[in-house]
Amino acid sequence: MNRRIGDRTLLFRTEPRVVSAAAAVAKNEDAGTYGGRFDVVLEDDKFGEESFERAECKMFCTAAKLAVEKAGLSLHHVRAMLAGDLLNQLITANYAARELGIPYLGLYGACSTMSESLLLGSLLVDGGYCSPVLCCASSHFSTAERQYRFPLEMGTTAPPTAQHTVTGAGALLLSDAETPHSVFSHVAVTAATIGRVVDLGITDMNNMGAAMAPACCDTILAHLDDTGYSADEFDLFVSGDLGVFGSEMLLDLAKKADLDLDGRYLDCGASIYKTEQNFSCGGSGAGCSAVVLASELLSRIERNEVRRMLFLATGALMSPTSGMQGESIPAIAHAIVLERRD
Amino acid sequence: MNRRIGDRTLLFRTEPRVVSAAAAVAKNEDAGTYGGRFDVVLEDDKFGEESFERAECKMFCTAAKLAVEKAGLSLHHVRAMLAGDLLNQLITANYAARELGIPYLGLYGACSTMSESLLLGSLLVDGGYCSPVLCCASSHFSTAERQYRFPLEMGTTAPPTAQHTVTGAGALLLSDAETPHSVFSHVAVTAATIGRVVDLGITDMNNMGAAMAPACCDTILAHLDDTGYSADEFDLFVSGDLGVFGSEMLLDLAKKADLDLDGRYLDCGASIYKTEQNFSCGGSGAGCSAVVLASELLSRIERNEVRRMLFLATGALMSPTSGMQGESIPAIAHAIVLERRD
């Protein structure tokens, strides 16, 4: 069976289903736009643990276990977990995989992880290799901030283009068959487009939306080119965490390519917090698009409000070391097509 | 088509071929056991660049481009690259993907990366999603040492159980069809077993072989259990970088499980340097098993000296942060079956 189409797009002809999902977040996220829709809200950023890193791992495990439980399954039913986070050496996902005991493939795509895990997880299910598989991504403000920027104790203020790392973990369970309790019965993954690294020379680590917008636009155009779809055949284009400024930039870039996304576009980062929460350009982090997808977006498909969605988690692939060495910020976006099936 | 077998093993029924491979290393590696078999030898550790990090990226790109050229193809023919390295945020692979311009999926599996990329790359080719795909892994002594341990300028001495990070990048090209110039015509990837995180409580960051041996043994046993093969149906079991001490531990663990690997076992880390080079327990790093596979092991299959090989790159999944927080070292090994096809 030939499932290739165009240069970068893969078709999932058996249409793996998203049968359940779970999201765990902290109080800031629950106070935002999608408040009340998350499964678990951390009482405080340490979640009863001794360090923020252990708290992030516990949050990840909580979301992963809940997604499996909601489907009426146990962890030993899950054939593989594909997951990642923002921490050096992926310690959140690695230690979570140790606790969960599920065969595990670690991914690093920075904030593009949710798309990457869905793309590779869908390959496993669609290709008939194994099912169900768990796709997860997480981030935590306090672990990311001290690793990427400054010690929390410094209390540095954020510039206007900065985004606030979302404390959140999202988990989706993909399956080739009904599970005892499917939370979703109508959400299928039908295609994906692999991202390419795009770098227009942005070096400002506080303006990652601008660095990621061109990569996002590149993947959208590649997807439409590969599939022959036009933009109006999608009800919704979702980007991961371009933020307020990066989202505007994406709409501009798309317009220049004769692509009008107005009225059918949402950025998880720009929308996750309310304006009065004062988080500059919005949210970011691998958990940002993961928790918005798991809590809000899948439900829109299930409720038939959205019939076809292009979901693009977006990642900025620099490191503090590459930044200090004067490198610009390479970015990537992988696209996943989520469709309503009756 | 159902390609699942047992709990953790995937069958690649179309048997994707390894059509070419390339390895770039530094002088220490070329002075070792497999000296003379590598494609490119760096004149010095900086490879003409301003930093060790840029040198590692250039070494990665050199190996990747060469693997593609050897197959008689250009970079634009390659449909996807699956790759990783040891650096925070995967900057080697990320910046290499920017230069190469190939659709890219970043993986973090520490020193297990070569197996992980072959596993996921084989899914893409075997499933009919895209071909050819490039699978790469790299490491560099000077970038790893200063990130994981101490500044190079300190000149710290290594304890007896330590391993020396290999400076090397390996790249393999997988394809579903003949390419204009296949370097290998007889090497097929026929199955893979996904690793599970195993952690027996080792906390000594200078004894990673001991931390990884149980994970390697776990995956070998799972593979044999899933497929029904016995050990003597394999000509060679290859582990990534258990080192001298970790290899002995693996043989012991296997024996306790009634599995005799004597005479049919090779560890890339334990064998890459000559004893007189005095690198304690041998080599390590994501590049270690990658360059030994690309230079020596694939040729053994091509020359019909080995007909069926189980290749297990082994990864220690801790970080300096998790170590300082008192965590033990979680480890993983993914298995790839490489077989001679006439």
XYZ file of C-alpha atoms in Angstrom:
684
model
C 0.000 0.000 0.000
C 1.465 3.317 -0.988
C 0.689 5.942 1.586
C 2.960 8.655 0.311
C 1.534 11.719 -1.296
C 3.605 14.685 -2.379
C 6.967 15.292 -0.829
C 6.311 15.549 2.885
C 2.778 14.325 3.565
C 1.847 10.856 4.842
C -1.670 9.443 4.540
C -3.098 7.296 7.304
C -5.557 5.220 5.292
C -6.863 3.191 8.242
C -7.569 6.471 10.052
C -6.357 5.776 13.606
C -8.794 7.098 16.209
C -8.076 9.329 19.142
C -10.069 7.373 21.716
C -9.257 9.406 24.796
C -7.193 12.279 26.092
C -6.290 13.948 29.364
C -4.735 17.222 30.419
C -3.160 18.307 33.697
C -2.338 21.996 34.245
C -1.526 24.503 36.973
C -3.733 27.268 38.378
C -2.693 29.941 35.863
C -3.830 27.776 32.986
C -7.075 26.883 34.710
C -7.714 30.595 35.241
C -7.376 31.155 31.495
C -9.616 30.834 28.463
C -10.027 27.076 28.681
C -10.457 27.015 32.463
C -12.743 24.291 33.767
C -12.055 22.015 30.803
C -8.835 20.443 32.122
C -8.941 17.104 33.930
C -6.512 17.878 36.738
C -5.413 21.205 38.223
C -2.221 21.230 40.334
C -2.719 22.816 43.722
C 0.724 24.343 43.535
C 3.666 24.220 41.129
C 5.467 21.553 43.155
C 2.470 19.183 43.137
C 3.596 17.780 46.505
C 7.091 16.926 45.254
C 10.530 18.097 46.363
C 11.507 19.735 43.098
C 9.802 21.340 40.112
C 11.344 18.640 37.915
C 9.721 15.865 39.924
C 6.474 17.815 39.883
C 6.550 17.983 36.086
C 7.161 14.240 35.935
C 4.261 13.574 38.304
C 2.022 15.863 36.225
C 3.048 13.980 33.063
C 2.303 10.600 34.681
C -1.039 11.882 35.953
C -2.165 12.905 32.464
C -0.835 9.711 30.855
C -2.499 7.397 33.377
C -5.770 9.292 33.178
C -5.924 9.086 29.375
C -5.493 5.313 29.616
C -8.015 4.938 32.461
C -10.599 7.040 30.658
C -10.433 4.600 27.741
C -11.229 1.773 30.153
C -7.741 0.293 29.811
C -4.751 -0.360 32.065
C -1.172 0.725 31.443
C -0.116 -2.794 30.437
C -2.493 -2.604 27.473
C -0.549 0.298 25.999
C 1.957 -0.914 23.403
C 4.137 2.199 23.139
C 4.515 5.731 24.409
C 5.949 8.495 22.208
C 6.698 11.560 24.233
C 8.903 14.490 24.984
C 9.330 17.655 27.006
C 11.599 20.693 27.162
C 14.121 19.601 29.759
C 17.732 18.678 29.036
C 17.951 14.968 28.202
C 14.150 14.773 28.326
C 14.114 13.865 31.996
C 10.371 14.430 32.416
C 9.404 11.881 29.783
C 12.257 9.497 30.641
C 11.414 9.233 34.341
C 7.712 9.082 33.513
C 8.422 6.173 31.154
C 10.241 4.467 34.017
C 7.228 4.841 36.280
C 4.662 3.886 33.645
C 6.630 0.849 32.405
C 5.390 1.254 28.819
C 7.728 0.643 25.822
C 8.987 4.137 25.093
C 10.354 6.267 22.275
C 11.719 9.664 23.357
C 11.235 12.618 21.013
C 12.737 16.072 21.039
C 10.903 18.686 19.022
C 10.752 21.443 21.652
C 7.204 22.866 21.503
C 6.457 20.842 18.329
C 6.484 17.605 20.351
C 2.704 17.046 20.409
C 2.550 17.011 16.593
C 5.650 14.864 16.310
C 4.341 12.274 18.741
C 0.962 12.118 16.974
C 2.698 11.756 13.605
C 4.918 8.878 14.735
C 2.217 7.308 16.916
C -0.164 7.288 13.953
C 2.475 5.451 11.887
C 2.598 2.685 14.497
C -1.194 2.322 14.604
C -1.968 2.905 10.920
C 0.820 0.606 9.763
C -0.609 -2.201 11.875
C 2.512 -2.391 14.046
C 0.963 -1.799 17.439
C -2.048 -0.307 19.166
C -3.027 1.477 21.340
C -0.216 3.995 21.681
C 0.083 6.967 23.965
C 1.276 10.361 22.670
C 2.320 12.901 25.293
C 4.015 16.256 25.738
C 4.638 18.431 28.759
C 6.244 21.624 30.006
C 6.462 23.412 33.332
C 7.066 27.119 33.840
C 9.427 26.687 36.772
C 11.591 23.950 35.247
C 11.821 25.673 31.858
C 12.456 29.149 33.194
C 15.454 28.186 35.274
C 16.884 25.945 32.565
C 16.456 28.308 29.606
C 16.528 31.766 31.143
C 17.184 32.896 34.703
C 16.940 31.526 38.246
C 13.350 32.023 39.392
C 14.629 33.837 42.485
C 15.895 36.699 40.295
C 12.338 37.700 39.499
C 13.303 39.079 36.069
C 10.559 40.859 34.165
C 9.510 39.680 30.740
C 9.833 41.854 27.609
C 6.624 42.538 25.609
C 7.307 39.808 23.021
C 7.959 37.106 25.649
C 5.635 34.184 26.225
C 4.955 32.387 29.497
C 5.795 28.674 29.567
C 2.614 26.714 30.177
C 2.640 24.326 33.116
C 0.762 21.444 31.629
C 0.896 17.901 30.312
C -1.341 16.458 27.618
C -1.798 12.807 26.690
C -3.742 11.316 23.779
C -4.450 7.634 23.258
C -4.498 6.456 19.631
C -6.095 3.162 18.726
C -7.061 1.052 15.713
C -10.163 -0.253 17.462
C -12.794 0.695 19.994
C -11.664 0.525 23.610
C -13.986 -0.376 26.523
C -14.806 3.300 27.072
C -13.990 5.621 24.213
C -14.151 9.238 25.332
C -14.154 10.203 21.676
C -15.870 8.137 19.000
C -15.481 10.492 16.063
C -11.923 11.838 16.016
C -9.609 10.359 13.364
C -6.016 11.146 12.392
C -6.012 11.022 8.597
C -2.721 12.547 7.463
C 0.427 14.317 8.599
C 3.105 16.513 7.072
C 6.689 16.330 8.337
C 8.206 19.709 9.163
C 11.417 21.108 7.796
C 13.754 23.374 9.741
C 13.215 27.005 8.740
C 15.400 29.810 10.089
C 15.040 33.393 8.935
C 17.767 34.645 11.241
C 15.871 35.644 14.407
C 18.253 35.657 17.392
C 15.990 37.132 20.091
C 15.220 34.330 22.540
C 12.324 36.435 23.823
C 10.654 36.491 20.424
C 10.232 32.868 19.534
C 6.858 33.397 17.900
C 8.596 35.355 15.148
C 11.151 32.578 14.768
C 8.480 29.876 14.489
C 5.874 31.577 12.271
C 7.815 31.006 8.996
C 8.222 27.286 9.779
C 4.501 27.024 10.480
C 3.631 28.762 7.220
C 6.061 26.527 5.314
C 4.377 23.356 6.604
C 0.846 24.637 5.920
C 1.813 25.453 2.325
C 3.560 22.089 1.900
C 0.480 20.290 3.230
C -1.922 22.083 0.900
C 0.454 21.586 -2.015
C 0.891 17.876 -1.277
C -2.796 17.123 -0.741
C -4.440 19.518 -3.189
C -6.740 20.799 -0.453
C -7.581 24.478 -0.369
C -7.631 26.398 2.914
C -11.435 26.615 2.959
C -11.682 22.838 3.102
C -10.413 23.129 6.677
C -12.633 24.459 9.435
C -9.681 25.305 11.616
C -5.930 25.815 11.393
C -4.294 25.517 14.816
C -0.745 26.586 15.584
C 1.028 25.617 18.795
C 2.513 28.603 20.509
C 3.283 31.428 18.113
C 1.780 33.844 20.631
C 0.041 37.113 19.815
C 2.871 38.567 17.739
C 3.845 35.328 15.977
C 0.218 34.633 15.072
C -0.088 38.004 13.360
C 3.128 37.248 11.542
C 1.784 33.870 10.383
C -1.414 35.470 9.041
C 0.717 38.034 7.166
C 3.049 35.397 5.746
C 0.074 33.301 4.662
C -1.558 36.294 3.000
C 1.601 36.939 1.021
C 1.338 33.353 -0.216
C -2.314 33.976 -1.242
C -3.615 31.996 1.678
C -6.380 33.550 3.738
C -6.615 31.982 7.202
C -8.750 34.741 8.742
C -11.706 33.399 10.698
C -10.390 29.837 10.619
C -7.264 30.185 12.696
C -6.399 29.675 16.360
C -3.063 29.776 18.190
C -2.977 27.800 21.423
C -0.358 30.105 22.932
C -2.149 33.338 22.056
C -5.472 32.040 23.365
C -4.656 30.001 26.483
C -4.448 32.954 28.918
C -6.926 35.776 29.313
C -5.655 39.259 28.463
C -6.089 40.382 32.068
C -3.642 37.679 33.175
C -0.905 39.846 31.624
C 1.278 37.128 30.170
C 2.731 39.346 27.438
C 2.307 37.492 24.116
C 0.643 34.437 25.666
C 1.673 30.897 26.473
C 4.381 28.637 25.111
C 5.980 25.286 25.855
C 5.450 21.746 24.649
C 2.526 21.417 27.064
C 0.686 24.430 25.669
C -0.696 22.958 22.456
C -0.894 19.525 24.116
C -3.344 20.623 26.819
C -5.428 22.835 24.511
C -5.736 19.933 22.054
C -6.560 17.402 24.776
C -9.122 19.573 26.558
C -10.756 21.846 23.996
C -9.935 21.009 20.395
C -10.711 17.289 20.349
C -14.086 18.063 21.921
C -14.887 20.536 19.151
C -14.365 17.741 16.616
C -16.328 15.247 18.698
C -19.217 17.742 18.984
C -19.096 18.267 15.201
C -18.222 21.968 15.508
C -15.054 21.295 13.536
C -14.963 18.670 10.817
C -11.385 19.012 9.578
C -8.519 20.606 11.504
C -4.862 21.103 10.659
C -2.987 20.967 13.964
C 0.562 22.320 13.915
C 2.576 22.324 17.114
C 5.517 24.650 16.534
C 9.018 24.300 17.945
C 12.016 26.605 18.374
C 15.067 24.348 18.218
C 17.853 26.464 19.730
C 19.573 25.911 23.064
C 21.054 28.387 25.544
C 24.494 27.230 24.324
C 23.723 27.817 20.635
C 22.234 31.197 21.532
C 25.349 32.243 23.425
C 27.435 31.118 20.460
C 25.564 33.612 18.292
C 23.385 31.138 16.415
C 19.932 32.165 15.215
C 16.807 30.189 16.130
C 15.905 27.276 13.849
C 12.218 26.367 13.973
C 9.969 23.522 12.874
C 6.271 22.631 12.662
C 4.733 19.250 11.947
C 1.116 19.137 10.747
C -1.533 16.612 11.765
C -4.946 16.363 10.092
C -7.701 15.600 12.588
C -11.074 14.830 11.058
C -14.571 14.117 12.247
C -15.747 10.629 11.290
C -19.358 9.637 11.871
C -1.687 -6.129 7.267
C -0.929 -6.984 10.858
C 2.713 -6.454 11.614
C 2.563 -6.832 15.343
C 4.023 -9.839 17.025
C 4.235 -10.274 20.771
C 4.127 -7.286 23.018
C 6.983 -5.080 21.882
C 8.242 -6.385 18.543
C 7.348 -4.941 15.128
C 7.829 -6.893 11.900
C 8.935 -5.090 8.740
C 7.437 -7.392 6.140
C 8.691 -5.448 3.123
C 12.198 -5.622 4.583
C 13.544 -2.083 4.019
C 17.129 -2.134 2.768
C 20.102 -0.270 4.143
C 21.453 0.969 0.797
C 24.354 3.058 2.048
C 26.056 4.357 5.163
C 28.806 6.733 6.167
C 30.838 7.414 9.277
C 32.940 10.402 10.293
C 35.208 10.144 13.346
C 38.177 11.829 15.027
C 41.757 10.584 15.259
C 41.317 8.567 18.470
C 38.613 6.487 16.849
C 40.622 6.008 13.675
C 43.548 4.830 15.814
C 41.286 2.170 17.341
C 40.137 -1.306 16.378
C 38.132 -0.215 13.353
C 40.747 2.265 12.120
C 40.926 2.658 8.360
C 37.279 1.660 7.869
C 35.749 5.101 8.526
C 34.904 7.399 5.618
C 36.131 10.680 7.069
C 38.658 11.375 9.830
C 38.638 14.853 11.412
C 42.045 16.489 11.413
C 41.337 17.991 14.802
C 38.403 18.100 17.208
C 37.263 21.516 15.983
C 37.123 20.408 12.321
C 37.959 23.975 11.223
C 35.047 25.491 13.182
C 34.978 28.041 15.988
C 33.437 25.779 18.601
C 33.245 22.069 19.361
C 29.469 22.305 18.945
C 29.774 23.620 15.414
C 32.402 20.974 14.708
C 29.996 18.235 15.793
C 27.314 19.678 13.534
C 29.728 19.797 10.589
C 30.781 16.206 11.282
C 27.103 15.161 11.369
C 26.400 16.923 8.055
C 29.505 15.370 6.491
C 28.355 11.842 7.340
C 24.757 12.517 6.291
C 25.696 14.032 2.933
C 28.186 11.279 2.219
C 25.659 8.506 2.889
C 23.293 10.135 0.403
C 26.011 10.744 -2.207
C 27.300 7.189 -1.948
C 23.821 5.962 -2.892
C 23.978 8.114 -6.021
C 21.311 10.482 -4.731
C 21.040 14.156 -3.796
C 19.729 15.573 -0.534
C 16.439 16.610 -2.150
C 15.675 12.961 -2.842
C 15.646 12.166 0.875
C 12.106 12.225 2.265
C 12.889 12.391 5.963
C 15.727 12.418 8.451
C 15.365 10.855 11.906
C 18.243 11.809 14.113
C 19.562 12.791 17.487
C 22.633 13.502 19.546
C 23.615 14.042 23.180
C 23.513 17.824 23.414
C 20.881 19.805 25.262
C 17.946 20.545 22.940
C 19.591 18.322 20.295
C 21.442 21.233 18.729
C 23.703 19.050 16.600
C 20.852 17.362 14.765
C 18.686 20.507 14.705
C 21.289 22.741 13.074
C 22.297 19.902 10.757
C 18.656 19.561 9.680
C 18.652 23.290 8.939
C 21.683 22.940 6.703
C 20.530 19.752 4.994
C 16.982 21.034 4.381
C 15.451 17.560 4.749
C 12.086 17.029 6.537
C 13.195 16.186 10.042
C 12.083 14.320 13.157
C 14.273 14.864 16.219
C 14.786 11.959 18.605
C 16.266 11.797 22.062
C 17.387 8.399 23.235
C 20.885 9.322 24.475
C 23.225 6.575 23.248
C 20.251 4.459 22.074
C 19.556 6.951 19.281
C 20.904 4.864 16.389
C 18.489 2.022 17.176
C 15.604 4.403 17.726
C 16.150 6.176 14.415
C 16.400 2.862 12.537
C 13.225 1.624 14.222
C 11.202 4.702 13.319
C 12.840 5.117 9.908
C 11.954 1.520 9.060
C 8.313 2.245 9.955
C 8.247 5.069 7.398
C 9.779 2.915 4.643
C 8.082 -0.400 5.455
C 4.676 1.217 5.890
C 4.945 2.740 2.423
C 4.856 6.289 3.789
C 8.129 7.607 2.398
C 11.501 6.491 1.095
C 14.455 6.911 1.224
C 14.981 8.082 4.781
C 18.169 8.978 6.573
C 18.893 7.711 10.114
C 21.708 9.445 11.984
C 23.315 9.748 15.403
C 26.343 11.619 16.640
C 28.403 12.495 19.684
C 31.584 14.467 20.311
C 33.933 14.026 23.253
C 34.529 17.731 23.784
C 30.886 18.841 23.582
C 29.652 15.989 25.786
C 32.390 16.255 28.372
C 31.798 19.897 29.129
C 28.031 19.537 29.105
C 27.732 16.404 31.231
C 30.831 16.457 33.409
C 33.546 19.071 33.799
C 35.118 21.888 31.797
C 37.772 20.352 29.550
C 40.336 22.786 30.952
C 40.100 21.088 34.366
C 41.777 17.997 32.976
C 39.972 15.689 35.411
C 41.054 12.065 35.380
C 38.569 9.306 34.663
C 37.734 6.571 37.189
C 38.270 2.933 36.070
C 34.610 2.368 35.153
C 34.374 5.511 33.008
C 33.962 5.429 29.239
C 35.289 7.937 26.728
C 32.662 9.666 24.584
C 33.274 8.770 20.947
C 33.701 11.664 18.536
C 31.782 10.340 15.590
C 28.687 10.597 13.439
C 27.040 7.737 11.599
C 24.375 7.930 8.905
C 22.413 5.119 7.258
C 20.119 5.462 4.274
C 17.051 3.194 4.275
C 15.133 2.594 1.077
C 12.313 0.502 -0.343
C 14.020 0.251 -3.726
C 17.426 0.156 -5.367
C 19.155 3.521 -5.605
C 21.522 4.476 -8.476
C 24.512 3.195 -6.501
C 23.733 0.905 -3.615
C 26.759 0.472 -1.373
C 24.976 -2.463 0.208
C 22.717 -4.814 -1.755
C 22.092 -7.434 0.888
C 21.310 -5.690 4.177
C 17.657 -5.701 5.270
C 15.911 -4.441 8.413
C 13.375 -7.136 9.230
C 12.118 -6.396 12.753
C 12.552 -4.204 15.800
C 11.735 -4.341 19.485
C 10.853 -1.170 21.375
C 12.809 -0.684 24.585
C 11.364 -0.152 28.028
C 12.983 1.982 30.717
C 14.804 -0.227 33.228
C 16.446 1.212 36.339
C 18.052 -0.974 38.972
C 19.121 1.987 41.091
C 22.649 2.756 39.814
C 23.540 6.370 40.649
C 27.212 6.461 39.590
C 27.409 8.637 36.486
C 30.829 7.114 35.798
C 29.407 3.614 35.575
C 26.768 3.865 32.903
C 27.522 0.438 31.477
C 26.187 -1.097 34.688
C 23.084 1.089 34.438
C 22.417 0.075 30.821
C 23.182 -3.667 30.894
C 19.845 -4.644 32.539
C 17.885 -2.648 29.926
C 19.813 -4.352 27.143
C 19.157 -7.791 28.617
C 15.463 -6.955 29.046
C 15.094 -6.063 25.355
C 16.990 -9.141 24.141
C 14.735 -11.392 26.237
C 11.612 -9.556 25.038
C 12.724 -9.921 21.425
C 13.376 -13.659 21.718
C 10.116 -14.135 23.606
C 8.120 -12.149 21.036
C 9.635 -13.815 17.962
C 10.245 -17.337 19.216
C 13.847 -17.196 17.979
C 16.537 -18.827 20.073
C 19.884 -17.111 20.635
C 21.725 -19.476 18.299
C 19.595 -18.333 15.379
C 21.549 -15.053 15.563
C 25.139 -14.879 14.394
C 25.779 -11.747 16.413
C 24.287 -9.752 19.265
C 25.602 -6.183 19.294
C 25.192 -3.775 22.194
C 25.897 -0.071 21.869
C 28.204 1.141 24.578
C 28.038 -0.995 27.692
C 31.819 -0.866 27.851
C 34.076 -3.572 29.280
C 32.378 -3.767 32.655
C 28.804 -3.403 31.374
C 29.396 -6.098 28.741
C 30.488 -8.581 31.383
C 27.425 -7.670 33.376
C 25.181 -8.271 30.338
C 26.709 -11.717 29.749
C 26.126 -12.549 33.421
C 22.542 -11.302 33.385
C 21.873 -13.256 30.190
C 23.346 -16.414 31.689
C 21.061 -16.077 34.694
C 18.169 -16.003 32.226
C 19.494 -19.194 30.567
C 20.752 -17.285 27.577
C 24.273 -17.992 26.416
C 25.671 -15.148 24.289
C 29.326 -16.225 24.517
C 31.068 -16.220 21.152
C 28.231 -14.349 19.470
C 28.405 -11.016 21.246
C 30.099 -7.679 20.540
C 29.882 -4.346 22.368
C 30.728 -1.325 20.209
C 31.974 0.644 23.204
C 34.178 -2.123 24.591
C 35.710 -2.816 21.183
C 36.112 0.583 19.488
C 39.427 1.539 21.159
C 42.529 -0.602 21.490
C 43.570 -1.549 25.040
C 46.795 0.439 24.694
C 44.766 3.613 24.081
C 43.882 3.483 27.785
C 40.283 4.647 27.586
C 39.214 2.863 30.807
C 36.117 0.803 30.001
C 35.983 1.852 26.328
C 33.866 4.195 24.239
C 30.383 5.597 24.706
C 28.106 8.204 23.149
C 25.357 8.117 20.532
C 28.025 8.173 17.832
C 29.790 5.054 19.147
C 27.404 2.354 17.955
C 26.456 4.517 14.950
C 29.970 4.600 13.485
C 30.754 0.957 14.285
C 27.513 -0.082 12.593
C 28.086 2.168 9.572
C 31.712 1.195 9.042
C 32.176 -2.377 10.226
C 28.955 -4.212 11.029
C 26.975 -3.547 7.862
C 29.966 -4.745 5.839
C 30.043 -7.997 7.767
C 26.447 -8.631 6.711
C 27.124 -7.564 3.129
C 30.120 -9.929 2.981
C 27.933 -12.733 4.363
C 30.038 -13.147 7.514
C 26.930 -12.402 9.554
C 23.487 -13.462 8.401
C 21.310 -12.274 11.270
C 22.301 -9.629 13.800
C 20.431 -8.126 16.748
C 21.674 -4.552 17.077
C 20.889 -2.829 20.365
C 22.080 0.731 20.910
C 21.840 1.376 24.649
C 20.981 4.673 26.323
C 21.363 6.111 29.827
C 18.518 8.584 30.226
C 19.563 10.710 33.196
C 20.626 14.364 33.101
C 23.115 16.285 35.261
C 20.082 17.880 36.949
C 18.393 14.574 37.761
C 21.735 13.236 39.017
C 22.215 16.191 41.346
C 18.671 15.693 42.595
C 19.646 12.177 43.697
C 17.845 10.265 40.959
C 19.221 6.949 39.748
C 19.986 6.310 36.058
C 17.102 5.022 33.929
C 18.262 3.138 30.844
C 16.792 1.843 27.605
C 17.740 -0.298 24.609
C 15.865 -0.701 21.330
C 16.622 -3.765 19.195
C 16.903 -3.868 15.412
C 17.167 -7.089 13.417
C 19.538 -6.744 10.478
C 19.568 -9.686 8.092
C 21.461 -10.750 5.020
C 19.211 -11.072 1.972
C 20.564 -12.567 -1.231
